[in-house]
PDB file of C-alpha atoms in Angstrom:
ATOM      1  CA  HIS O   1       0.000   0.000   0.000  1.00 52.00           C
ATOM      2  CA  ASN O   2       1.521   3.304  -1.074  1.00 65.00           C
ATOM      3  CA  SER O   3       0.703   6.309   1.030  1.00 70.00           C
ATOM      4  CA  LYS O   4       2.006   9.853   1.188  1.00 65.00           C
ATOM      5  CA  LEU O   5       2.241   9.295   4.929  1.00 62.00           C
ATOM      6  CA  GLU O   6       5.623   7.699   4.229  1.00 67.00           C
ATOM      7  CA  ASP O   7       6.946  11.139   3.186  1.00 68.00           C
ATOM      8  CA  ILE O   8       7.449  12.360   6.761  1.00 64.00           C
ATOM      9  CA  GLN O   9      11.124  13.034   7.391  1.00 63.00           C
ATOM     10  CA  PHE O  10      11.968  12.251  10.998  1.00 57.00           C
ATOM     11  CA  GLU O  11      14.859  14.083  12.672  1.00 57.00           C
ATOM     12  CA  THR O  12      16.197  10.936  14.335  1.00 54.00           C
ATOM     13  CA  SER O  13      14.765   7.984  16.138  1.00 56.00           C
ATOM     14  CA  LEU O  14      16.435   9.244  19.324  1.00 55.00           C
ATOM     15  CA  ASN O  15      14.182  12.263  19.799  1.00 54.00           C
ATOM     16  CA  ASN O  16      10.915  10.366  20.166  1.00 60.00           C
ATOM     17  CA  LEU O  17      10.355  11.337  23.804  1.00 61.00           C
ATOM     18  CA  ASP O  18       8.672  14.548  22.626  1.00 69.00           C
ATOM     19  CA  ASP O  19       6.666  12.923  19.829  1.00 82.00           C
ATOM     20  CA  ASN O  20       2.929  12.432  19.884  1.00 88.00           C
ATOM     21  CA  LEU O  21       0.467  10.512  17.702  1.00 91.00           C
ATOM     22  CA  TYR O  22      -3.233  11.302  17.533  1.00 95.00           C
ATOM     23  CA  VAL O  23      -6.150  10.053  15.423  1.00 95.00           C
ATOM     24  CA  TYR O  24      -9.504  11.803  15.079  1.00 96.00           C
ATOM     25  CA  LYS O  25     -11.989  10.379  12.551  1.00 96.00           C
ATOM     26  CA  ASN O  26      -9.959  10.139   9.313  1.00 95.00           C
ATOM     27  CA  LEU O  27      -7.291  12.587  10.502  1.00 96.00           C
ATOM     28  CA  PHE O  28      -3.901  11.199  11.537  1.00 95.00           C
ATOM     29  CA  VAL O  29      -1.745  13.723  13.414  1.00 95.00           C
ATOM     30  CA  TYR O  30       1.926  13.461  14.265  1.00 92.00           C
ATOM     31  CA  LEU O  31       3.727  15.981  16.458  1.00 91.00           C
ATOM     32  CA  ASP O  32       7.488  15.593  15.982  1.00 86.00           C
ATOM     33  CA  ASN O  33       9.887  16.753  18.680  1.00 84.00           C
ATOM     34  CA  ASP O  34       7.125  18.892  20.254  1.00 84.00           C
ATOM     35  CA  LYS O  35       7.404  21.443  17.429  1.00 86.00           C
ATOM     36  CA  SER O  36       6.681  20.079  13.924  1.00 89.00           C
ATOM     37  CA  LEU O  37       3.057  19.197  13.229  1.00 92.00           C
ATOM     38  CA  TYR O  38       1.819  16.908  10.458  1.00 94.00           C
ATOM     39  CA  SER O  39      -1.862  16.250   9.806  1.00 96.00           C
ATOM     40  CA  TYR O  40      -2.827  13.704   7.226  1.00 94.00           C
ATOM     41  CA  ASP O  41      -6.190  12.588   5.824  1.00 95.00           C
ATOM     42  CA  LEU O  42      -6.113   8.779   5.794  1.00 93.00           C
ATOM     43  CA  ILE O  43      -9.048   8.517   3.355  1.00 93.00           C
ATOM     44  CA  LYS O  44      -7.965  11.182   0.849  1.00 94.00           C
ATOM     45  CA  ASN O  45      -4.274  10.240   1.166  1.00 92.00           C
ATOM     46  CA  LYS O  46      -3.162  13.860   1.484  1.00 93.00           C
ATOM     47  CA  TYR O  47      -1.479  16.169   3.954  1.00 94.00           C
ATOM     48  CA  TYR O  48      -3.270  19.149   5.398  1.00 96.00           C
ATOM     49  CA  LEU O  49      -0.247  20.263   7.413  1.00 96.00           C
ATOM     50  CA  TYR O  50       3.313  19.209   6.699  1.00 94.00           C
ATOM     51  CA  ASN O  51       6.189  20.261   8.956  1.00 92.00           C
ATOM     52  CA  PHE O  52       3.966  23.013  10.400  1.00 95.00           C
ATOM     53  CA  GLU O  53       5.973  24.758  13.133  1.00 93.00           C
ATOM     54  CA  ILE O  54       4.412  25.175  16.583  1.00 88.00           C
ATOM     55  CA  ASP O  55       6.143  27.131  19.335  1.00 82.00           C
ATOM     56  CA  LYS O  56       7.546  25.128  22.235  1.00 80.00           C
ATOM     57  CA  SER O  57       5.235  25.183  25.198  1.00 88.00           C
ATOM     58  CA  LEU O  58       4.601  23.784  28.649  1.00 89.00           C
ATOM     59  CA  SER O  59       1.849  21.496  27.386  1.00 93.00           C
ATOM     60  CA  LYS O  60       0.104  20.497  24.191  1.00 94.00           C
ATOM     61  CA  ILE O  61      -2.947  18.275  23.945  1.00 95.00           C
ATOM     62  CA  PHE O  62      -5.230  17.202  21.153  1.00 97.00           C
ATOM     63  CA  PHE O  63      -9.014  17.362  21.285  1.00 97.00           C
ATOM     64  CA  ASN O  64     -11.149  16.527  18.252  1.00 97.00           C
ATOM     65  CA  ASN O  65      -9.744  18.651  15.414  1.00 96.00           C
ATOM     66  CA  LEU O  66      -7.829  20.977  17.779  1.00 97.00           C
ATOM     67  CA  LEU O  67      -4.334  21.313  19.093  1.00 97.00           C
ATOM     68  CA  ILE O  68      -4.485  23.084  22.449  1.00 97.00           C
ATOM     69  CA  ASN O  69      -1.153  24.712  23.236  1.00 95.00           C
ATOM     70  CA  LYS O  70      -0.328  26.282  26.629  1.00 95.00           C
ATOM     71  CA  ASN O  71       2.724  28.420  27.221  1.00 92.00           C
ATOM     72  CA  GLU O  72       3.526  30.748  30.144  1.00 90.00           C
ATOM     73  CA  ASN O  73       1.260  33.538  28.879  1.00 92.00           C
ATOM     74  CA  ASN O  74      -1.503  32.025  26.721  1.00 94.00           C
ATOM     75  CA  ILE O  75      -3.637  29.065  25.829  1.00 96.00           C
ATOM     76  CA  GLU O  76      -3.920  28.780  22.037  1.00 95.00           C
ATOM     77  CA  PHE O  77      -6.351  26.734  19.974  1.00 97.00           C
ATOM     78  CA  TYR O  78      -5.127  25.618  16.531  1.00 96.00           C
ATOM     79  CA  ASN O  79      -7.175  23.918  13.825  1.00 97.00           C
ATOM     80  CA  LEU O  80      -5.464  20.642  12.843  1.00 97.00           C
ATOM     81  CA  ILE O  81      -6.594  20.870   9.222  1.00 97.00           C
ATOM     82  CA  ASP O  82      -5.441  24.352   8.212  1.00 96.00           C
ATOM     83  CA  GLY O  83      -3.184  25.327  11.133  1.00 95.00           C
ATOM     84  CA  LYS O  84      -5.136  28.515  11.838  1.00 96.00           C
ATOM     85  CA  LEU O  85      -5.123  29.997  15.289  1.00 95.00           C
ATOM     86  CA  LEU O  86      -8.802  29.883  16.299  1.00 96.00           C
ATOM     87  CA  ASN O  87      -8.487  31.644  19.631  1.00 96.00           C
ATOM     88  CA  LYS O  88      -5.931  32.760  22.192  1.00 95.00           C
ATOM     89  CA  LEU O  89      -6.611  33.273  25.889  1.00 95.00           C
ATOM     90  CA  LYS O  90      -4.266  35.271  28.106  1.00 94.00           C
ATOM     91  CA  ILE O  91      -3.914  33.153  31.236  1.00 92.00           C
ATOM     92  CA  SER O  92      -3.052  35.827  33.797  1.00 88.00           C
ATOM     93  CA  ASN O  93      -5.391  35.492  36.810  1.00 89.00           C
ATOM     94  CA  LYS O  94      -6.854  32.269  35.371  1.00 93.00           C
ATOM     95  CA  ILE O  95      -4.184  29.607  35.702  1.00 93.00           C
ATOM     96  CA  SER O  96      -0.588  29.360  36.888  1.00 92.00           C
ATOM     97  CA  LYS O  97       2.106  30.075  34.306  1.00 91.00           C
ATOM     98  CA  LYS O  98       3.831  26.807  35.244  1.00 92.00           C
ATOM     99  CA  SER O  99       0.744  24.573  35.149  1.00 95.00           C
ATOM    100  CA  LYS O 100       0.122  22.093  32.352  1.00 96.00           C
ATOM    101  CA  ILE O 101      -3.102  21.256  30.579  1.00 97.00           C
ATOM    102  CA  ILE O 102      -3.453  17.485  30.945  1.00 96.00           C
ATOM    103  CA  LYS O 103      -6.961  16.718  29.680  1.00 97.00           C
ATOM    104  CA  ALA O 104      -9.753  18.202  27.582  1.00 97.00           C
ATOM    105  CA  ILE O 105     -13.296  16.910  28.021  1.00 96.00           C
ATOM    106  CA  SER O 106     -16.576  18.034  26.493  1.00 95.00           C
ATOM    107  CA  ILE O 107     -19.281  18.307  29.161  1.00 94.00           C
ATOM    108  CA  ASN O 108     -22.725  19.704  28.266  1.00 93.00           C
ATOM    109  CA  ASN O 109     -21.366  21.062  24.955  1.00 95.00           C
ATOM    110  CA  LYS O 110     -18.647  23.006  26.738  1.00 97.00           C
ATOM    111  CA  LEU O 111     -14.918  22.361  26.558  1.00 98.00           C
ATOM    112  CA  HIS O 112     -13.345  21.748  29.972  1.00 98.00           C
ATOM    113  CA  LEU O 113      -9.557  21.993  30.214  1.00 97.00           C
ATOM    114  CA  PHE O 114      -8.055  20.343  33.294  1.00 97.00           C
ATOM    115  CA  SER O 115      -4.670  21.454  34.640  1.00 97.00           C
ATOM    116  CA  ASN O 116      -2.263  19.468  36.760  1.00 97.00           C
ATOM    117  CA  HIS O 117      -2.732  22.139  39.476  1.00 96.00           C
ATOM    118  CA  GLY O 118      -6.460  21.422  39.832  1.00 96.00           C
ATOM    119  CA  ILE O 119      -7.876  24.282  37.789  1.00 97.00           C
ATOM    120  CA  ILE O 120     -10.614  23.719  35.194  1.00 97.00           C
ATOM    121  CA  LEU O 121     -11.056  26.315  32.456  1.00 97.00           C
ATOM    122  CA  ILE O 122     -14.412  26.174  30.671  1.00 97.00           C
ATOM    123  CA  PHE O 123     -15.019  27.373  27.097  1.00 97.00           C
ATOM    124  CA  ASN O 124     -18.144  27.590  24.950  1.00 97.00           C
ATOM    125  CA  ASN O 125     -18.408  26.037  21.476  1.00 94.00           C
ATOM    126  CA  LYS O 126     -16.786  29.177  19.966  1.00 95.00           C
ATOM    127  CA  LEU O 127     -13.758  28.597  22.245  1.00 96.00           C
ATOM    128  CA  GLU O 128     -14.590  31.699  24.278  1.00 96.00           C
ATOM    129  CA  PHE O 129     -13.676  31.580  27.960  1.00 96.00           C
ATOM    130  CA  ILE O 130     -16.693  31.137  30.272  1.00 96.00           C
ATOM    131  CA  ASP O 131     -15.537  30.127  33.734  1.00 97.00           C
ATOM    132  CA  ARG O 132     -12.751  28.928  36.016  1.00 97.00           C
ATOM    133  CA  ILE O 133     -13.118  26.300  38.743  1.00 96.00           C
ATOM    134  CA  ASP O 134     -10.532  25.506  41.416  1.00 96.00           C
ATOM    135  CA  LEU O 135     -10.854  21.871  42.507  1.00 95.00           C
ATOM    136  CA  LYS O 136      -8.364  22.390  45.371  1.00 94.00           C
ATOM    137  CA  VAL O 137      -6.474  19.268  44.255  1.00 95.00           C
ATOM    138  CA  LYS O 138      -2.786  19.517  43.321  1.00 94.00           C
ATOM    139  CA  LYS O 139      -0.279  17.304  41.492  1.00 96.00           C
ATOM    140  CA  ILE O 140      -2.860  15.738  39.163  1.00 97.00           C
ATOM    141  CA  ILE O 141      -1.305  13.298  36.711  1.00 96.00           C
ATOM    142  CA  LYS O 142      -4.393  11.782  35.055  1.00 96.00           C
ATOM    143  CA  VAL O 143      -8.040  12.732  34.480  1.00 97.00           C
ATOM    144  CA  PHE O 144     -10.715  10.197  33.506  1.00 93.00           C
ATOM    145  CA  ASN O 145     -14.410  10.612  32.891  1.00 92.00           C
ATOM    146  CA  TYR O 146     -16.773   7.665  33.223  1.00 92.00           C
ATOM    147  CA  GLN O 147     -20.567   7.539  33.680  1.00 91.00           C
ATOM    148  CA  ASN O 148     -20.882  11.272  34.382  1.00 89.00           C
ATOM    149  CA  LYS O 149     -18.129  11.181  36.992  1.00 94.00           C
ATOM    150  CA  ILE O 150     -14.678  12.769  36.859  1.00 94.00           C
ATOM    151  CA  PHE O 151     -11.756  10.831  38.354  1.00 95.00           C
ATOM    152  CA  LEU O 152      -8.548  12.681  39.199  1.00 95.00           C
ATOM    153  CA  SER O 153      -5.421  10.657  39.956  1.00 96.00           C
ATOM    154  CA  THR O 154      -2.660  12.473  41.791  1.00 96.00           C
ATOM    155  CA  LYS O 155       1.075  11.955  42.023  1.00 96.00           C
ATOM    156  CA  ASP O 156       0.751  10.682  45.598  1.00 94.00           C
ATOM    157  CA  GLY O 157      -1.554   7.832  44.512  1.00 94.00           C
ATOM    158  CA  LYS O 158      -4.882   9.316  45.604  1.00 94.00           C
ATOM    159  CA  THR O 159      -7.981   9.354  43.406  1.00 95.00           C
ATOM    160  CA  HIS O 160     -10.605  12.097  43.752  1.00 94.00           C
ATOM    161  CA  ILE O 161     -14.102  11.560  42.325  1.00 92.00           C
ATOM    162  CA  TYR O 162     -16.456  14.387  41.293  1.00 91.00           C
TER     163      TYR O 162
END
């Protein structure tokens, strides 16, 4: 099977600690070395983004057709098909500069971004900021949602259920 997906030029196999793979519907996304973004349509056999440069950041996560990028000053939402910046939120007074976004979940048609410092930022379907919630839980390493419950696992081995 010939695919244009084979055209990706990797820097080296040694830098894969900062690589990330993501699949959403027919979109295959590869983030190389935490800076070069490739998005590929598996059905149409074509690239939407090829070696698209993203600034280094504290955290990057994928959600549906979005790349959510958090640096010390902003949270940025990029479209994975055309690379356009859809929205940018200045984080001062909302979330710590050093915190990381570790999970994005859609709840009641709103995007909830969970940080490792226990802050949830809520956005509407236009990616406009709505609210901030402090869960008063720190050192979160994993967030799960199951049967309308949120499970937060912390570095010290505790699990909090909401």
